Amino acid sequence: WLHVSVCILILTNLQPFQFLGSTEVEQPKGTEVVRDAVRKLKFARHIKKSEGLKTPKVELQISIYGVKILDPKTKEVQHNCQLHRISFCADDKTDKRIFTFICKDSESNKHLCYVFDSEKCAEEITLTIGQAFDLAYRKFLESGGKDVETRKQIASLQKRIQELEAENSELKNKVQDLENQLRITQVHTSP
């Protein structure tokens, strides 16, 4: 457990990673599947660069529950990939900077390949995700399978909280608009 914690700490102290993006893949695993996804996203990155757009940077938070992709400045979660939905993880043996993982999207049920450029530590990140799998499996065995249900419930509740926060924000905006309209109406009707 301590080893993974140290790895996570080291990973978060490195420069943020370039996030090439995610793309749908037909298979949940395989080096050829990943290789095609990397080629596709590298090509898209070259096009964006030629248009003057930069590749976004992200931070990763790896735990026994999954991989969170965060905005490095705001720490806002952009993607939350639950560990039990990740079916494949690999670093690119021909390009030591690239690492990927395939995760089944919880809403669309499509397999998405997430691709990152890590400067120097692609292999270490892949190993850390592998260690997270090992620890999660050990925890699963120790809990007799009860932990998986708990994690599913937590994930469902987290998703519901995000939905309610978005709805709350939308309602606040509507209230603000109505208050503004009321003020305008009062100003026009005042003598």
PDB file of N, CA, C and O in Angstrom, residues 50-96:
ATOM      1  N   SER A  50      -1.062  22.948 -35.925  1.00  0.00           N
ATOM      2  CA  SER A  50      -0.968  23.761 -37.139  1.00  0.00           C
ATOM      3  C   SER A  50      -1.986  24.897 -37.129  1.00  0.00           C
ATOM      4  O   SER A  50      -1.789  25.914 -37.772  1.00  0.00           O
ATOM      5  N   GLU A  51      -3.070  24.721 -36.357  1.00  0.00           N
ATOM      6  CA  GLU A  51      -4.085  25.771 -36.220  1.00  0.00           C
ATOM      7  C   GLU A  51      -3.780  26.702 -35.050  1.00  0.00           C
ATOM      8  O   GLU A  51      -4.562  27.583 -34.728  1.00  0.00           O
ATOM      9  N   GLY A  52      -2.635  26.456 -34.382  1.00  0.00           N
ATOM     10  CA  GLY A  52      -2.229  27.311 -33.276  1.00  0.00           C
ATOM     11  C   GLY A  52      -2.810  26.927 -31.923  1.00  0.00           C
ATOM     12  O   GLY A  52      -2.681  27.673 -30.961  1.00  0.00           O
ATOM     13  N   LEU A  53      -3.450  25.770 -31.845  1.00  0.00           N
ATOM     14  CA  LEU A  53      -4.037  25.326 -30.576  1.00  0.00           C
ATOM     15  C   LEU A  53      -3.046  24.461 -29.813  1.00  0.00           C
ATOM     16  O   LEU A  53      -2.301  23.682 -30.398  1.00  0.00           O
ATOM     17  N   LYS A  54      -3.037  24.613 -28.500  1.00  0.00           N
ATOM     18  CA  LYS A  54      -2.128  23.832 -27.668  1.00  0.00           C
ATOM     19  C   LYS A  54      -2.829  22.575 -27.159  1.00  0.00           C
ATOM     20  O   LYS A  54      -4.040  22.570 -26.964  1.00  0.00           O
ATOM     21  N   THR A  55      -2.022  21.555 -26.913  1.00  0.00           N
ATOM     22  CA  THR A  55      -2.540  20.327 -26.313  1.00  0.00           C
ATOM     23  C   THR A  55      -2.776  20.604 -24.832  1.00  0.00           C
ATOM     24  O   THR A  55      -1.869  21.083 -24.143  1.00  0.00           O
ATOM     25  N   PRO A  56      -3.977  20.310 -24.330  1.00  0.00           N
ATOM     26  CA  PRO A  56      -4.257  20.604 -22.916  1.00  0.00           C
ATOM     27  C   PRO A  56      -3.406  19.760 -21.977  1.00  0.00           C
ATOM     28  O   PRO A  56      -3.036  18.639 -22.296  1.00  0.00           O
ATOM     29  N   LYS A  57      -3.114  20.334 -20.826  1.00  0.00           N
ATOM     30  CA  LYS A  57      -2.363  19.622 -19.793  1.00  0.00           C
ATOM     31  C   LYS A  57      -3.331  19.192 -18.702  1.00  0.00           C
ATOM     32  O   LYS A  57      -4.307  19.883 -18.424  1.00  0.00           O
ATOM     33  N   VAL A  58      -3.050  18.039 -18.119  1.00  0.00           N
ATOM     34  CA  VAL A  58      -3.892  17.498 -17.059  1.00  0.00           C
ATOM     35  C   VAL A  58      -3.012  16.890 -15.971  1.00  0.00           C
ATOM     36  O   VAL A  58      -1.834  16.633 -16.181  1.00  0.00           O
ATOM     37  N   GLU A  59      -3.606  16.673 -14.818  1.00  0.00           N
ATOM     38  CA  GLU A  59      -2.973  15.909 -13.750  1.00  0.00           C
ATOM     39  C   GLU A  59      -3.762  14.624 -13.584  1.00  0.00           C
ATOM     40  O   GLU A  59      -4.961  14.592 -13.855  1.00  0.00           O
ATOM     41  N   LEU A  60      -3.083  13.585 -13.126  1.00  0.00           N
ATOM     42  CA  LEU A  60      -3.742  12.311 -12.877  1.00  0.00           C
ATOM     43  C   LEU A  60      -3.734  12.010 -11.395  1.00  0.00           C
ATOM     44  O   LEU A  60      -2.760  12.284 -10.709  1.00  0.00           O
ATOM     45  N   GLN A  61      -4.831  11.451 -10.950  1.00  0.00           N
ATOM     46  CA  GLN A  61      -4.932  10.969  -9.576  1.00  0.00           C
ATOM     47  C   GLN A  61      -5.284   9.490  -9.680  1.00  0.00           C
ATOM     48  O   GLN A  61      -6.375   9.136 -10.121  1.00  0.00           O
ATOM     49  N   ILE A  62      -4.327   8.645  -9.298  1.00  0.00           N
ATOM     50  CA  ILE A  62      -4.488   7.198  -9.433  1.00  0.00           C
ATOM     51  C   ILE A  62      -4.711   6.602  -8.054  1.00  0.00           C
ATOM     52  O   ILE A  62      -3.949   6.878  -7.128  1.00  0.00           O
ATOM     53  N   SER A  63      -5.775   5.809  -7.923  1.00  0.00           N
ATOM     54  CA  SER A  63      -6.057   5.152  -6.640  1.00  0.00           C
ATOM     55  C   SER A  63      -6.673   3.789  -6.915  1.00  0.00           C
ATOM     56  O   SER A  63      -6.876   3.410  -8.068  1.00  0.00           O
ATOM     57  N   ILE A  64      -7.028   3.083  -5.857  1.00  0.00           N
ATOM     58  CA  ILE A  64      -7.656   1.772  -6.037  1.00  0.00           C
ATOM     59  C   ILE A  64      -9.094   1.912  -6.533  1.00  0.00           C
ATOM     60  O   ILE A  64      -9.732   0.919  -6.833  1.00  0.00           O
ATOM     61  N   TYR A  65      -9.591   3.133  -6.615  1.00  0.00           N
ATOM     62  CA  TYR A  65     -10.948   3.361  -7.106  1.00  0.00           C
ATOM     63  C   TYR A  65     -10.971   3.752  -8.579  1.00  0.00           C
ATOM     64  O   TYR A  65     -12.001   3.635  -9.225  1.00  0.00           O
ATOM     65  N   GLY A  66      -9.835   4.224  -9.088  1.00  0.00           N
ATOM     66  CA  GLY A  66      -9.801   4.586 -10.491  1.00  0.00           C
ATOM     67  C   GLY A  66      -8.762   5.636 -10.811  1.00  0.00           C
ATOM     68  O   GLY A  66      -7.877   5.930 -10.007  1.00  0.00           O
ATOM     69  N   VAL A  67      -8.909   6.214 -11.993  1.00  0.00           N
ATOM     70  CA  VAL A  67      -8.010   7.254 -12.469  1.00  0.00           C
ATOM     71  C   VAL A  67      -8.855   8.496 -12.721  1.00  0.00           C
ATOM     72  O   VAL A  67      -9.802   8.463 -13.517  1.00  0.00           O
ATOM     73  N   LYS A  68      -8.508   9.564 -12.024  1.00  0.00           N
ATOM     74  CA  LYS A  68      -9.181  10.844 -12.247  1.00  0.00           C
ATOM     75  C   LYS A  68      -8.264  11.726 -13.074  1.00  0.00           C
ATOM     76  O   LYS A  68      -7.064  11.809 -12.804  1.00  0.00           O
ATOM     77  N   ILE A  69      -8.850  12.373 -14.075  1.00  0.00           N
ATOM     78  CA  ILE A  69      -8.122  13.312 -14.915  1.00  0.00           C
ATOM     79  C   ILE A  69      -8.568  14.698 -14.478  1.00  0.00           C
ATOM     80  O   ILE A  69      -9.755  15.036 -14.583  1.00  0.00           O
ATOM     81  N   LEU A  70      -7.612  15.495 -13.975  1.00  0.00           N
ATOM     82  CA  LEU A  70      -7.921  16.786 -13.368  1.00  0.00           C
ATOM     83  C   LEU A  70      -7.322  17.944 -14.151  1.00  0.00           C
ATOM     84  O   LEU A  70      -6.241  17.820 -14.736  1.00  0.00           O
ATOM     85  N   ASP A  71      -8.001  19.084 -14.098  1.00  0.00           N
ATOM     86  CA  ASP A  71      -7.433  20.328 -14.597  1.00  0.00           C
ATOM     87  C   ASP A  71      -6.322  20.716 -13.620  1.00  0.00           C
ATOM     88  O   ASP A  71      -6.567  20.777 -12.412  1.00  0.00           O
ATOM     89  N   PRO A  72      -5.095  20.982 -14.096  1.00  0.00           N
ATOM     90  CA  PRO A  72      -3.988  21.241 -13.167  1.00  0.00           C
ATOM     91  C   PRO A  72      -4.141  22.532 -12.362  1.00  0.00           C
ATOM     92  O   PRO A  72      -3.593  22.642 -11.275  1.00  0.00           O
ATOM     93  N   LYS A  73      -4.892  23.491 -12.870  1.00  0.00           N
ATOM     94  CA  LYS A  73      -5.047  24.768 -12.157  1.00  0.00           C
ATOM     95  C   LYS A  73      -6.217  24.742 -11.190  1.00  0.00           C
ATOM     96  O   LYS A  73      -6.084  25.103 -10.035  1.00  0.00           O
ATOM     97  N   THR A  74      -7.381  24.317 -11.670  1.00  0.00           N
ATOM     98  CA  THR A  74      -8.588  24.364 -10.837  1.00  0.00           C
ATOM     99  C   THR A  74      -8.806  23.090 -10.036  1.00  0.00           C
ATOM    100  O   THR A  74      -9.633  23.071  -9.131  1.00  0.00           O
ATOM    101  N   LYS A  75      -8.084  22.017 -10.408  1.00  0.00           N
ATOM    102  CA  LYS A  75      -8.246  20.681  -9.799  1.00  0.00           C
ATOM    103  C   LYS A  75      -9.637  20.102 -10.054  1.00  0.00           C
ATOM    104  O   LYS A  75     -10.044  19.157  -9.399  1.00  0.00           O
ATOM    105  N   GLU A  76     -10.355  20.662 -11.004  1.00  0.00           N
ATOM    106  CA  GLU A  76     -11.673  20.147 -11.380  1.00  0.00           C
ATOM    107  C   GLU A  76     -11.515  18.819 -12.121  1.00  0.00           C
ATOM    108  O   GLU A  76     -10.651  18.679 -12.980  1.00  0.00           O
ATOM    109  N   VAL A  77     -12.352  17.838 -11.763  1.00  0.00           N
ATOM    110  CA  VAL A  77     -12.290  16.520 -12.390  1.00  0.00           C
ATOM    111  C   VAL A  77     -12.909  16.610 -13.786  1.00  0.00           C
ATOM    112  O   VAL A  77     -14.076  16.955 -13.933  1.00  0.00           O
ATOM    113  N   GLN A  78     -12.103  16.302 -14.802  1.00  0.00           N
ATOM    114  CA  GLN A  78     -12.588  16.305 -16.178  1.00  0.00           C
ATOM    115  C   GLN A  78     -13.145  14.939 -16.571  1.00  0.00           C
ATOM    116  O   GLN A  78     -14.118  14.849 -17.296  1.00  0.00           O
ATOM    117  N   HIS A  79     -12.469  13.888 -16.106  1.00  0.00           N
ATOM    118  CA  HIS A  79     -12.909  12.518 -16.365  1.00  0.00           C
ATOM    119  C   HIS A  79     -12.629  11.703 -15.113  1.00  0.00           C
ATOM    120  O   HIS A  79     -11.578  11.846 -14.499  1.00  0.00           O
ATOM    121  N   ASN A  80     -13.576  10.832 -14.766  1.00  0.00           N
ATOM    122  CA  ASN A  80     -13.394   9.941 -13.629  1.00  0.00           C
ATOM    123  C   ASN A  80     -13.567   8.523 -14.149  1.00  0.00           C
ATOM    124  O   ASN A  80     -14.687   8.072 -14.397  1.00  0.00           O
ATOM    125  N   CYS A  81     -12.466   7.834 -14.340  1.00  0.00           N
ATOM    126  CA  CYS A  81     -12.476   6.487 -14.905  1.00  0.00           C
ATOM    127  C   CYS A  81     -12.360   5.478 -13.772  1.00  0.00           C
ATOM    128  O   CYS A  81     -11.286   5.314 -13.191  1.00  0.00           O
ATOM    129  N   GLN A  82     -13.460   4.832 -13.462  1.00  0.00           N
ATOM    130  CA  GLN A  82     -13.472   3.866 -12.363  1.00  0.00           C
ATOM    131  C   GLN A  82     -12.626   2.655 -12.736  1.00  0.00           C
ATOM    132  O   GLN A  82     -12.655   2.191 -13.876  1.00  0.00           O
ATOM    133  N   LEU A  83     -11.886   2.170 -11.751  1.00  0.00           N
ATOM    134  CA  LEU A  83     -10.931   1.103 -11.997  1.00  0.00           C
ATOM    135  C   LEU A  83     -11.595  -0.142 -12.591  1.00  0.00           C
ATOM    136  O   LEU A  83     -11.049  -0.760 -13.497  1.00  0.00           O
ATOM    137  N   HIS A  84     -12.787  -0.483 -12.111  1.00  0.00           N
ATOM    138  CA  HIS A  84     -13.425  -1.701 -12.619  1.00  0.00           C
ATOM    139  C   HIS A  84     -13.890  -1.552 -14.072  1.00  0.00           C
ATOM    140  O   HIS A  84     -14.241  -2.532 -14.710  1.00  0.00           O
ATOM    141  N   ARG A  85     -13.869  -0.337 -14.607  1.00  0.00           N
ATOM    142  CA  ARG A  85     -14.240  -0.107 -16.003  1.00  0.00           C
ATOM    143  C   ARG A  85     -13.022  -0.042 -16.925  1.00  0.00           C
ATOM    144  O   ARG A  85     -13.154  -0.009 -18.132  1.00  0.00           O
ATOM    145  N   ILE A  86     -11.816   0.012 -16.346  1.00  0.00           N
ATOM    146  CA  ILE A  86     -10.592   0.048 -17.151  1.00  0.00           C
ATOM    147  C   ILE A  86     -10.231  -1.378 -17.542  1.00  0.00           C
ATOM    148  O   ILE A  86     -10.066  -2.241 -16.701  1.00  0.00           O
ATOM    149  N   SER A  87     -10.134  -1.614 -18.848  1.00  0.00           N
ATOM    150  CA  SER A  87      -9.902  -2.975 -19.336  1.00  0.00           C
ATOM    151  C   SER A  87      -8.489  -3.193 -19.867  1.00  0.00           C
ATOM    152  O   SER A  87      -8.072  -4.331 -20.071  1.00  0.00           O
ATOM    153  N   PHE A  88      -7.739  -2.110 -20.091  1.00  0.00           N
ATOM    154  CA  PHE A  88      -6.403  -2.265 -20.673  1.00  0.00           C
ATOM    155  C   PHE A  88      -5.607  -1.006 -20.389  1.00  0.00           C
ATOM    156  O   PHE A  88      -6.142   0.097 -20.421  1.00  0.00           O
ATOM    157  N   CYS A  89      -4.329  -1.192 -20.105  1.00  0.00           N
ATOM    158  CA  CYS A  89      -3.435  -0.071 -19.830  1.00  0.00           C
ATOM    159  C   CYS A  89      -2.071  -0.405 -20.411  1.00  0.00           C
ATOM    160  O   CYS A  89      -1.589  -1.529 -20.234  1.00  0.00           O
ATOM    161  N   ALA A  90      -1.463   0.531 -21.125  1.00  0.00           N
ATOM    162  CA  ALA A  90      -0.160   0.239 -21.730  1.00  0.00           C
ATOM    163  C   ALA A  90       0.600   1.516 -22.017  1.00  0.00           C
ATOM    164  O   ALA A  90       0.003   2.568 -22.281  1.00  0.00           O
ATOM    165  N   ASP A  91       1.936   1.396 -21.947  1.00  0.00           N
ATOM    166  CA  ASP A  91       2.788   2.467 -22.451  1.00  0.00           C
ATOM    167  C   ASP A  91       3.257   2.037 -23.836  1.00  0.00           C
ATOM    168  O   ASP A  91       3.307   0.854 -24.145  1.00  0.00           O
ATOM    169  N   ASP A  92       3.560   3.010 -24.669  1.00  0.00           N
ATOM    170  CA  ASP A  92       3.953   2.749 -26.050  1.00  0.00           C
ATOM    171  C   ASP A  92       5.443   2.393 -26.076  1.00  0.00           C
ATOM    172  O   ASP A  92       6.285   3.205 -25.694  1.00  0.00           O
ATOM    173  N   LYS A  93       5.774   1.183 -26.508  1.00  0.00           N
ATOM    174  CA  LYS A  93       7.163   0.733 -26.518  1.00  0.00           C
ATOM    175  C   LYS A  93       7.993   1.446 -27.591  1.00  0.00           C
ATOM    176  O   LYS A  93       9.204   1.517 -27.492  1.00  0.00           O
ATOM    177  N   THR A  94       7.339   2.019 -28.603  1.00  0.00           N
ATOM    178  CA  THR A  94       8.073   2.733 -29.652  1.00  0.00           C
ATOM    179  C   THR A  94       8.226   4.212 -29.328  1.00  0.00           C
ATOM    180  O   THR A  94       9.102   4.875 -29.864  1.00  0.00           O
ATOM    181  N   ASP A  95       7.359   4.750 -28.470  1.00  0.00           N
ATOM    182  CA  ASP A  95       7.432   6.150 -28.054  1.00  0.00           C
ATOM    183  C   ASP A  95       7.300   6.171 -26.536  1.00  0.00           C
ATOM    184  O   ASP A  95       6.201   6.100 -26.001  1.00  0.00           O
ATOM    185  N   LYS A  96       8.421   6.262 -25.836  1.00  0.00           N
ATOM    186  CA  LYS A  96       8.469   6.133 -24.372  1.00  0.00           C
ATOM    187  C   LYS A  96       7.699   7.224 -23.635  1.00  0.00           C
ATOM    188  O   LYS A  96       7.523   7.154 -22.438  1.00  0.00           O
TER     189      LYS A  96
END
